[in-house]
Amino acid sequence: MIINRINDQCSGANPCKNGGTCKTLSSGRFYCSCPQDYYGKTCDNKFMLTGSANNDRGYTDHCAKSPCYNGGKCVGLRTTYYCKCKSPYYGMNCDKELGKSEAIVE
């Protein structure tokens, strides 16, 4: 008999920073659901809004082309952007979906 054991990286010390919620995936990996002002694998980056396209300060609106898919919200950063994805989507542009082979373990 073979027993598959999931390495729950969310048990014990929470790898998510700044109030992020850790979710264990069936593959044994984890992801962090970050609070509103934070992003990144472990919610350790804070959004810093920088202005709109071609303003008098020279800022570029990286969200002007709507790079986020599946209802994701684009947040412009100084030199790039970040997509705040709706579940079950994730990835730089919310273009990846948690599939049947990788689900959240409750």
Short mmCIF file of C-alpha atoms in Angstrom, two decimals:
data_model
loop_
_atom_site.label_atom_id
_atom_site.label_comp_id
_atom_site.label_asym_id
_atom_site.label_seq_id
_atom_site.Cartn_x
_atom_site.Cartn_y
_atom_site.Cartn_z
CA MET A 1 0.00 0.00 0.00
CA ILE A 2 1.37 3.41 -1.00
CA ILE A 3 0.26 6.46 0.94
CA ASN A 4 0.74 9.86 -0.64
CA ARG A 5 1.59 12.41 1.99
CA ILE A 6 1.28 16.12 1.29
CA ASN A 7 4.03 18.29 2.70
CA ASP A 8 1.87 21.05 4.20
CA GLN A 9 4.05 24.16 3.99
CA CYS A 10 1.27 26.21 5.60
CA SER A 11 1.34 24.33 8.90
CA GLY A 12 3.60 25.81 11.52
CA ALA A 13 5.14 29.17 10.67
CA ASN A 14 3.08 31.04 8.06
CA PRO A 15 5.31 31.73 5.02
CA CYS A 16 3.00 34.58 3.99
CA LYS A 17 3.96 38.04 5.23
CA ASN A 18 1.90 41.15 6.02
CA GLY A 19 -1.28 39.28 6.95
CA GLY A 20 -1.34 37.03 3.88
CA THR A 21 -3.25 33.74 4.06
CA CYS A 22 -1.37 30.56 3.16
CA LYS A 23 -3.16 27.98 0.98
CA THR A 24 -1.76 24.48 0.52
CA LEU A 25 -2.11 22.99 -2.96
CA SER A 26 -2.63 19.30 -3.63
CA SER A 27 0.83 19.17 -5.21
CA GLY A 28 2.35 20.09 -1.85
CA ARG A 29 3.20 23.61 -2.99
CA PHE A 30 1.57 26.67 -1.47
CA TYR A 31 0.44 30.09 -2.52
CA CYS A 32 -0.33 33.21 -0.53
CA SER A 33 -3.56 35.14 -0.81
CA CYS A 34 -2.28 38.65 -0.12
CA PRO A 35 -4.12 41.54 1.54
CA GLN A 36 -5.08 44.51 -0.63
CA ASP A 37 -1.83 46.51 -0.56
CA TYR A 38 0.63 43.61 -0.95
CA TYR A 39 1.72 41.18 -3.66
CA GLY A 40 4.35 38.57 -4.44
CA LYS A 41 4.90 34.89 -3.68
CA THR A 42 4.91 35.59 0.08
CA CYS A 43 3.12 39.00 0.13
CA ASP A 44 6.39 40.75 0.88
CA ASN A 45 6.04 43.50 -1.76
CA LYS A 46 3.90 46.60 -1.23
CA PHE A 47 2.09 48.35 -4.07
CA MET A 48 3.41 51.83 -4.82
CA LEU A 49 1.15 53.76 -7.16
CA THR A 50 3.05 56.10 -9.42
CA GLY A 51 0.64 58.09 -11.58
CA SER A 52 -0.87 57.90 -15.04
CA ALA A 53 0.48 57.62 -18.58
CA ASN A 54 2.45 60.51 -20.01
CA ASN A 55 1.79 62.83 -17.11
CA ASP A 56 4.01 65.80 -16.32
CA ARG A 57 6.21 63.59 -14.15
CA GLY A 58 6.93 61.16 -16.98
CA TYR A 59 5.19 58.14 -15.46
CA THR A 60 3.95 55.37 -17.72
CA ASP A 61 0.60 53.68 -17.14
CA HIS A 62 1.52 50.02 -17.42
CA CYS A 63 -2.15 49.08 -17.01
CA ALA A 64 -3.34 51.04 -20.07
CA LYS A 65 -3.34 47.91 -22.26
CA SER A 66 -5.32 45.88 -19.69
CA PRO A 67 -2.72 43.10 -19.24
CA CYS A 68 -4.73 41.18 -16.61
CA TYR A 69 -7.08 38.39 -17.69
CA ASN A 70 -10.03 36.61 -16.05
CA GLY A 71 -11.23 39.61 -14.05
CA GLY A 72 -7.82 40.40 -12.55
CA LYS A 73 -7.21 43.96 -11.35
CA CYS A 74 -4.13 45.74 -12.70
CA VAL A 75 -2.08 47.85 -10.31
CA GLY A 76 0.59 50.09 -11.84
CA LEU A 77 3.98 50.13 -10.19
CA ARG A 78 6.92 52.44 -10.86
CA THR A 79 8.51 50.35 -13.61
CA THR A 80 6.00 47.56 -14.18
CA TYR A 81 2.55 46.35 -13.08
CA TYR A 82 1.02 43.64 -10.93
CA CYS A 83 -2.23 41.75 -11.48
CA LYS A 84 -4.38 41.06 -8.42
CA CYS A 85 -6.05 37.81 -9.52
CA LYS A 86 -9.46 36.41 -8.63
CA SER A 87 -9.62 32.79 -7.52
CA PRO A 88 -8.93 30.28 -9.06
CA TYR A 89 -6.58 32.27 -11.34
CA TYR A 90 -2.95 33.17 -10.70
CA GLY A 91 0.22 34.14 -12.57
CA MET A 92 1.71 37.40 -13.81
CA ASN A 93 -1.39 38.13 -15.92
CA CYS A 94 -3.95 35.92 -14.13
CA ASP A 95 -3.67 33.60 -17.12
CA LYS A 96 -3.11 30.38 -15.20
CA GLU A 97 -5.87 28.45 -13.47
CA LEU A 98 -5.70 25.97 -10.63
CA GLY A 99 -6.76 22.79 -12.39
CA LYS A 100 -8.03 19.44 -11.25
CA SER A 101 -4.45 18.27 -10.79
CA GLU A 102 -3.69 21.15 -8.42
CA ALA A 103 -6.37 22.30 -6.03
CA ILE A 104 -6.45 24.03 -2.68
CA VAL A 105 -6.32 21.58 0.21
CA GLU A 106 -8.78 22.67 2.89
#
